[in-house]
PDB file of C-alpha atoms in Angstrom:
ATOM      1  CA  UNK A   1       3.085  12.091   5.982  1.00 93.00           C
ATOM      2  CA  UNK A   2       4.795   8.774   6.129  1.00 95.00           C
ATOM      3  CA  UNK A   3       3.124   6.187   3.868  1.00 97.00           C
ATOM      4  CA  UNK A   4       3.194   2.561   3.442  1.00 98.00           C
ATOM      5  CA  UNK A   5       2.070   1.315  -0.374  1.00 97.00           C
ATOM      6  CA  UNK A   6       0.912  -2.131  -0.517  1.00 98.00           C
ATOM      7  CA  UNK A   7      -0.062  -4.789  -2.497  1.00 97.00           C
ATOM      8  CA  UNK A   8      -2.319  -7.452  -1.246  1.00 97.00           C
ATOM      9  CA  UNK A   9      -1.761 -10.681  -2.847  1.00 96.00           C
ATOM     10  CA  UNK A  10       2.111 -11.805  -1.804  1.00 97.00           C
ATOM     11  CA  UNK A  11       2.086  -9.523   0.665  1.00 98.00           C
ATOM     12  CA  UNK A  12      -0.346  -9.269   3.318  1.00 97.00           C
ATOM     13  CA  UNK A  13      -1.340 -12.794   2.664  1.00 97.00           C
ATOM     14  CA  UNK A  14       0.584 -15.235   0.835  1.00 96.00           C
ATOM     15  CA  UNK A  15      -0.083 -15.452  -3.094  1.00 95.00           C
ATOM     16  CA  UNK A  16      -1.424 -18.899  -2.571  1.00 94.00           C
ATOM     17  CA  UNK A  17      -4.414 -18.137  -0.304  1.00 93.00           C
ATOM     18  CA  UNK A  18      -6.052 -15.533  -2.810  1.00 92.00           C
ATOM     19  CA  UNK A  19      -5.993 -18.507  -5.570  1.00 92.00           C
ATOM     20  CA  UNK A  20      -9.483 -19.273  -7.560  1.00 88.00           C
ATOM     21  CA  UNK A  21     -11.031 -16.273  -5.891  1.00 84.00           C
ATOM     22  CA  UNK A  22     -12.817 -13.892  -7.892  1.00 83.00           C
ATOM     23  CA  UNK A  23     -15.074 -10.688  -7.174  1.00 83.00           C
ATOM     24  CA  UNK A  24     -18.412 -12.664  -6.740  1.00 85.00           C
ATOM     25  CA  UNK A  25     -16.419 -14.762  -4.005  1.00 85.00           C
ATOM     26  CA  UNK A  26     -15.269 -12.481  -1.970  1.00 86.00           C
ATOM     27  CA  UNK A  27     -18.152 -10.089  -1.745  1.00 84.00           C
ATOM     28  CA  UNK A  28     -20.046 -13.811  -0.861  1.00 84.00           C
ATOM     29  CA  UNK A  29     -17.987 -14.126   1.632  1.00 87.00           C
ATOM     30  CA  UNK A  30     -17.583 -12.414   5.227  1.00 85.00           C
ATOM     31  CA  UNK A  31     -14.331 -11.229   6.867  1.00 86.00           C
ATOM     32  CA  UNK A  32     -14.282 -14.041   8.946  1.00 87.00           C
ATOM     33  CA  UNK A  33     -14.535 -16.708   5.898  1.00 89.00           C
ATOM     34  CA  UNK A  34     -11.998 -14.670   3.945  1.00 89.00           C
ATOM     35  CA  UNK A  35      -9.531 -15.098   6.859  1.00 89.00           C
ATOM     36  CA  UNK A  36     -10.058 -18.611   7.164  1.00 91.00           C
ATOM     37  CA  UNK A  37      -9.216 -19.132   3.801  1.00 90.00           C
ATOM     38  CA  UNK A  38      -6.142 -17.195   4.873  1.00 93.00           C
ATOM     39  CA  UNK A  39      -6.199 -13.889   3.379  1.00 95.00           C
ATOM     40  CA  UNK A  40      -4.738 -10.751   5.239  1.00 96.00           C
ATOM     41  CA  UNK A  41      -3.012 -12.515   7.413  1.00 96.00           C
ATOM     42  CA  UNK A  42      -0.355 -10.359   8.173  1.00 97.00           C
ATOM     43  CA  UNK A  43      -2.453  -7.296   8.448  1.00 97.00           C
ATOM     44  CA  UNK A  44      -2.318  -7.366  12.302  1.00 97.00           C
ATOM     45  CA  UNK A  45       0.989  -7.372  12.129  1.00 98.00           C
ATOM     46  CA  UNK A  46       1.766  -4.548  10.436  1.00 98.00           C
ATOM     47  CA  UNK A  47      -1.041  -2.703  12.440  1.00 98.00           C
ATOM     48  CA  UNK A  48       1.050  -3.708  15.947  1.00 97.00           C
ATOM     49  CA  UNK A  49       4.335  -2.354  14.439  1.00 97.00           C
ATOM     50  CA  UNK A  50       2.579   0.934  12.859  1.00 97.00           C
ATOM     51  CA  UNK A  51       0.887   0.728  16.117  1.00 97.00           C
ATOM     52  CA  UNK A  52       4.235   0.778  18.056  1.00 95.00           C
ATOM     53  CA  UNK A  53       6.035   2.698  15.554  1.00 95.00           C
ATOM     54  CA  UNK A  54       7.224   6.754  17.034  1.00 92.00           C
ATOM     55  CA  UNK A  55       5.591   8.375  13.945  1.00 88.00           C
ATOM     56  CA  UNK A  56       2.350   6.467  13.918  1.00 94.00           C
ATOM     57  CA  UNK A  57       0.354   9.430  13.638  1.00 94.00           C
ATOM     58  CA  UNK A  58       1.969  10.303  10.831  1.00 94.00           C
ATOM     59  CA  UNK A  59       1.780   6.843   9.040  1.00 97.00           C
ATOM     60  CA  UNK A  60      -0.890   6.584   6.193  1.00 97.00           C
ATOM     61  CA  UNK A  61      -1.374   3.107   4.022  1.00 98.00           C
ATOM     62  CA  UNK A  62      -2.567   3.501   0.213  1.00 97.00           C
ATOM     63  CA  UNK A  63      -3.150   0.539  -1.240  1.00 97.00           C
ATOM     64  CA  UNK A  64      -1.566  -0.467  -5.010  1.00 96.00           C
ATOM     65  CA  UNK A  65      -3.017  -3.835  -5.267  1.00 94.00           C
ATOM     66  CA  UNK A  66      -4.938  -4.938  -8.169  1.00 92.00           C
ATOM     67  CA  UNK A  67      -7.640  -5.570  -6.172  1.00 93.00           C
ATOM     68  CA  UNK A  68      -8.320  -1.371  -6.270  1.00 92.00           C
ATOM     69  CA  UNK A  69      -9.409  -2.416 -10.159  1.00 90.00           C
ATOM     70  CA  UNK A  70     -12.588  -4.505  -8.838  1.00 90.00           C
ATOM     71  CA  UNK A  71     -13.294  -2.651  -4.974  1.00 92.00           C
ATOM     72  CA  UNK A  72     -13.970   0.864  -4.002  1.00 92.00           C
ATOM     73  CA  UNK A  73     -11.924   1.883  -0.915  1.00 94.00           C
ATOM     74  CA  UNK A  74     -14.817   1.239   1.479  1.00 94.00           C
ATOM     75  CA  UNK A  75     -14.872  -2.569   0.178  1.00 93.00           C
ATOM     76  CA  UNK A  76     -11.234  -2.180   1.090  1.00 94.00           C
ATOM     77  CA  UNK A  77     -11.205  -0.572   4.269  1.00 95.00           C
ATOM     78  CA  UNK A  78     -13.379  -3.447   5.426  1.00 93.00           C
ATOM     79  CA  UNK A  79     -11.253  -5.909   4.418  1.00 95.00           C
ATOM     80  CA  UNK A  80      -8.370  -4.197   7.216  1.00 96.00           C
ATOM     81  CA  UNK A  81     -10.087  -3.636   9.803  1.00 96.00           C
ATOM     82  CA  UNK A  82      -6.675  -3.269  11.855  1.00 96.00           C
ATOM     83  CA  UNK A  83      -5.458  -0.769   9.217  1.00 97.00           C
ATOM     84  CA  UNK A  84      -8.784   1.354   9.179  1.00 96.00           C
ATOM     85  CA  UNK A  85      -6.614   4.267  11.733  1.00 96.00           C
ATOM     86  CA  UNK A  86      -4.000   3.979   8.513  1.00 97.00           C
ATOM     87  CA  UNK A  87      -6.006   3.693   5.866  1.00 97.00           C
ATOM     88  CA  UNK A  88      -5.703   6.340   3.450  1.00 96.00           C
ATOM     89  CA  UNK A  89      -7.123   5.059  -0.238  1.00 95.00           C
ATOM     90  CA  UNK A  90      -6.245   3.482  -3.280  1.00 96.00           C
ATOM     91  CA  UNK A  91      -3.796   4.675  -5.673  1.00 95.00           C
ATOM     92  CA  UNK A  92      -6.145   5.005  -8.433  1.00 87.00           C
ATOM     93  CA  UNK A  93      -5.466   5.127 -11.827  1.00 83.00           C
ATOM     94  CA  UNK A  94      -6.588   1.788 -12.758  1.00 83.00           C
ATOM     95  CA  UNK A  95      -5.386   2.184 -16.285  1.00 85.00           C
ATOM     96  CA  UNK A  96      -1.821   2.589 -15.181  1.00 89.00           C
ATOM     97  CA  UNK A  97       0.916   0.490 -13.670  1.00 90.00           C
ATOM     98  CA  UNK A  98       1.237  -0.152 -10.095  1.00 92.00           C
ATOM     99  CA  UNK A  99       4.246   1.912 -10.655  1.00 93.00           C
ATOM    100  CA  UNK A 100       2.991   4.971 -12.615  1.00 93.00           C
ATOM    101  CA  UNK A 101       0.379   5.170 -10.689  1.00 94.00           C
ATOM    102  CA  UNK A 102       2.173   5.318  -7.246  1.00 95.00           C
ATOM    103  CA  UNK A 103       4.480   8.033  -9.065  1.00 93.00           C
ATOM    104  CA  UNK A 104       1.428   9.882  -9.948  1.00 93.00           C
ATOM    105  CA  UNK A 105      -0.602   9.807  -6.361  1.00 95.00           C
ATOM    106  CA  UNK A 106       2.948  11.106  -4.874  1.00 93.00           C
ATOM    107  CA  UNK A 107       2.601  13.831  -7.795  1.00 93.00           C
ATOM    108  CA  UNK A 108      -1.011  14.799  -6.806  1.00 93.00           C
ATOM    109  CA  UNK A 109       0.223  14.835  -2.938  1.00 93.00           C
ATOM    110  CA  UNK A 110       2.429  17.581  -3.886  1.00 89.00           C
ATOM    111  CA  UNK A 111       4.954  17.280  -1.633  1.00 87.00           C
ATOM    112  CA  UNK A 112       3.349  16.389   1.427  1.00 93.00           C
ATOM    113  CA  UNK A 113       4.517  12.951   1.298  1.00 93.00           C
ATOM    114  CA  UNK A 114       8.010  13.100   3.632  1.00 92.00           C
ATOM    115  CA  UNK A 115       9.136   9.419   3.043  1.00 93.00           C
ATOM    116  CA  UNK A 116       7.520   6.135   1.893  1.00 95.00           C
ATOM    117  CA  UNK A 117       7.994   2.502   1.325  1.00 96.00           C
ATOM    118  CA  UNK A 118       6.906   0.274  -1.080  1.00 97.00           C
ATOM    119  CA  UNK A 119       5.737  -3.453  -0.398  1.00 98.00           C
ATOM    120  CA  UNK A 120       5.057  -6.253  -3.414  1.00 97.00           C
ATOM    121  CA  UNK A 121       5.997  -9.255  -4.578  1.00 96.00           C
ATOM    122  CA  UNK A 122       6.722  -8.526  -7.999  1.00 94.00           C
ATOM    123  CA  UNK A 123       9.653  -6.307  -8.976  1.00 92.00           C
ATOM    124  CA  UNK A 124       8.832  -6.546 -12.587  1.00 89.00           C
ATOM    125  CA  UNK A 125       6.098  -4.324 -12.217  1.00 90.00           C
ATOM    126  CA  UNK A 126       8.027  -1.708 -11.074  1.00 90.00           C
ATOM    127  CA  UNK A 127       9.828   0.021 -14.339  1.00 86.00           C
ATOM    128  CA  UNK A 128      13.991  -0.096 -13.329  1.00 75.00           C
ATOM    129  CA  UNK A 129      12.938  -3.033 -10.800  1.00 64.00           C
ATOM    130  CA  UNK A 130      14.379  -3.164  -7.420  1.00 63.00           C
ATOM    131  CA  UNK A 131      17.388  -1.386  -8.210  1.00 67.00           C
ATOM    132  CA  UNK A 132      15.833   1.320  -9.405  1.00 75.00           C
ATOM    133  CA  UNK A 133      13.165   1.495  -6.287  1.00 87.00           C
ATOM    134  CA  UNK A 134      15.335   1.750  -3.061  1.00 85.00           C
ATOM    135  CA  UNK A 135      12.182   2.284  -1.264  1.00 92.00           C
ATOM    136  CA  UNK A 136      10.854  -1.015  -2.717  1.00 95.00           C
ATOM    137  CA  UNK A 137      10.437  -4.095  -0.215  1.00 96.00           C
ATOM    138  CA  UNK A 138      10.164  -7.209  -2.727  1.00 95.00           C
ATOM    139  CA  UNK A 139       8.291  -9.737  -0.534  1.00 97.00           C
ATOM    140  CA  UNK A 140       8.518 -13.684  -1.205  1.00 97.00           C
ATOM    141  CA  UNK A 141       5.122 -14.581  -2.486  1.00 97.00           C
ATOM    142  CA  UNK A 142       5.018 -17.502  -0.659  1.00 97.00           C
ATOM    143  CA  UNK A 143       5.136 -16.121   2.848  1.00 97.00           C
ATOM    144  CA  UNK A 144       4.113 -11.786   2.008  1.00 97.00           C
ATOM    145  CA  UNK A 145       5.143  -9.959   5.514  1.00 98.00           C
ATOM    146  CA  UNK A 146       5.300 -13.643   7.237  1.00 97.00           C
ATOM    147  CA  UNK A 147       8.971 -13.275   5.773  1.00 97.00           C
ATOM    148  CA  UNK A 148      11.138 -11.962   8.592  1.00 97.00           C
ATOM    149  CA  UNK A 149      13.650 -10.487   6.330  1.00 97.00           C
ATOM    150  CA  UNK A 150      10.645  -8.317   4.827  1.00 97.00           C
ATOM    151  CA  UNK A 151       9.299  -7.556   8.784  1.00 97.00           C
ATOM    152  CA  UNK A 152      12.741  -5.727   9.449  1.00 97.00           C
ATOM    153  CA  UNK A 153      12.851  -3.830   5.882  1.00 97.00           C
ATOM    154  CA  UNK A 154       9.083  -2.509   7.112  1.00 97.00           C
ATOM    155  CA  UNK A 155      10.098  -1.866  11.008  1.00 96.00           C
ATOM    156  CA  UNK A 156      13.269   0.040   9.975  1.00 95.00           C
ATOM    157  CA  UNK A 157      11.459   2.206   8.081  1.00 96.00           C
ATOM    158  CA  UNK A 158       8.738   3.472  10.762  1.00 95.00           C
ATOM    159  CA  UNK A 159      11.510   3.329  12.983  1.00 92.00           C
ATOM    160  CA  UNK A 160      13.945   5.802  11.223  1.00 86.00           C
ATOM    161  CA  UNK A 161      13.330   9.566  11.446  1.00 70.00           C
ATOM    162  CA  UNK A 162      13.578  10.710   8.018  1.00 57.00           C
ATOM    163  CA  UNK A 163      13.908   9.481   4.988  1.00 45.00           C
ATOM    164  CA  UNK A 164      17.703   7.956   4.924  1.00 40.00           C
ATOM    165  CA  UNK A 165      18.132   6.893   1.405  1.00 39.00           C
ATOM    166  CA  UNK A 166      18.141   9.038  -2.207  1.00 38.00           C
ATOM    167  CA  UNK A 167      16.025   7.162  -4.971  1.00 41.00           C
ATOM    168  CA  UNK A 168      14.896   7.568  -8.152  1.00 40.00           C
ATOM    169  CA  UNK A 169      11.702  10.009  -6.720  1.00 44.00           C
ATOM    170  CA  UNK A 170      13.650  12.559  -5.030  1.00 42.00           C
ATOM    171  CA  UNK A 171      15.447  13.741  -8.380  1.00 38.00           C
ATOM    172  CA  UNK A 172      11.689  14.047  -9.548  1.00 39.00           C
ATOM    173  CA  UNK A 173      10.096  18.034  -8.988  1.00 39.00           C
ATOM    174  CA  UNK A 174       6.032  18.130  -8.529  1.00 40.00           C
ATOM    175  CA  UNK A 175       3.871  20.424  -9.805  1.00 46.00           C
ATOM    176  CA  UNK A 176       1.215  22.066  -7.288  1.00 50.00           C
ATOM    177  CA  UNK A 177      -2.079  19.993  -6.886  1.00 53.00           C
ATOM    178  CA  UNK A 178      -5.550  21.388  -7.131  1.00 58.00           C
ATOM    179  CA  UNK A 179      -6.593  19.519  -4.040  1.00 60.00           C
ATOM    180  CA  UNK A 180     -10.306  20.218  -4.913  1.00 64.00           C
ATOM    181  CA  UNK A 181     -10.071  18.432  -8.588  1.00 63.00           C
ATOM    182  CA  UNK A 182      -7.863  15.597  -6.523  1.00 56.00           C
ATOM    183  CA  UNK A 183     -10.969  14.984  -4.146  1.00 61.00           C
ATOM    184  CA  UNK A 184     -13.482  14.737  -7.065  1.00 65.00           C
ATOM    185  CA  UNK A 185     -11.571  12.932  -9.160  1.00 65.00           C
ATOM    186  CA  UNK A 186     -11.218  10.083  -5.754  1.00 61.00           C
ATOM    187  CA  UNK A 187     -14.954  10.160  -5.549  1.00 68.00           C
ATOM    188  CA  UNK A 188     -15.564   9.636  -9.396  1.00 66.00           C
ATOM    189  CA  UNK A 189     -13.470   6.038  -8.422  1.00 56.00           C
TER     190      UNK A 189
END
């Protein structure tokens, strides 16, 4: 499995358009309003080079946001429609750092996870920062995946056929998962 961690806000929109919005809003609001107001913007995007990528099938996108602190998955899912065939969950662990908490749902994969990127717009939430996080893509705010320079950091990585560059995560040994406490612990979110 190949998987694509993103954030929302900076990234598949730019920072600006989720300004003023809170939970009430956007559960107010339908998909259509939400885009208007210019939120997940570049989700088609990234759906038409997943899409077009040779290990699509393979692909899965978890979400670190810190919108997975005020929606369940399903309110998430709905909000990328043109991720849905990618959409694998949240991180979880809303008591932890984006950070920890990717390094713990690549723990509870136990291995299964082959090579994966990154995508936010703040490095300071990831412990080390961008030098410590090869596999970190640190989008401008302003433009998220509108940025070209962050479009070719995301295509040459579902373009490349394994995973070409050592970080901090592949010093790291995982322990076995007990997939069945893993599943009820997801549906306790």
């Amino acid at each position: 499995m190949r998987v694509i961690f993103t954030d929302f806000d900076g990234v598949l929109h730019a920072a600006a358009a989720a300004e003023g919005l809170s939970r009430s809003i956007v559960q107010a609001a339908g998909l259509a309003q939400l885009r208007q107001r210019g939120l997940f913007a570049h989700a088609a995007w990234l759906a038409e080079v997943i899409r077009a990528s040779p290990h699509h099938e393979s692909v899965r996108l978890v979400v670190h946001s810190s919108w997975r602190a005020h929606f369940r998955d399903d309110e998430i899912r709905g909000f990328l429609p043109e991720l849905a065939p990618w959409f694998q969950g949240t991180v979880g662990f809303n008591t932890l750092a984006r950070d920890a908490a990717i390094l713990k749902w690549l723990e509870m994969m136990g291995g299964k996870v082959v090579d994966h990127l990154v995508l936010d717009d703040t490095p300071d939430l990831f412990s080390g920062g961008a030098g410590k996080w090869a596999n970190l893509v640190v989008c401008d705010p302003a433009q998220g995946l509108g940025d070209p320079k962050a479009q070719a950091q995301v295509s040459d990585f579902l373009q490349r056929t394994r995973h070409a560059a050592a970080d901090d995560l592949g010093a790291l040994e995982f322990e076995p998962v007990n997939l069945d406490a893993l599943k009820a612990e997801l549906r306790g979110r």
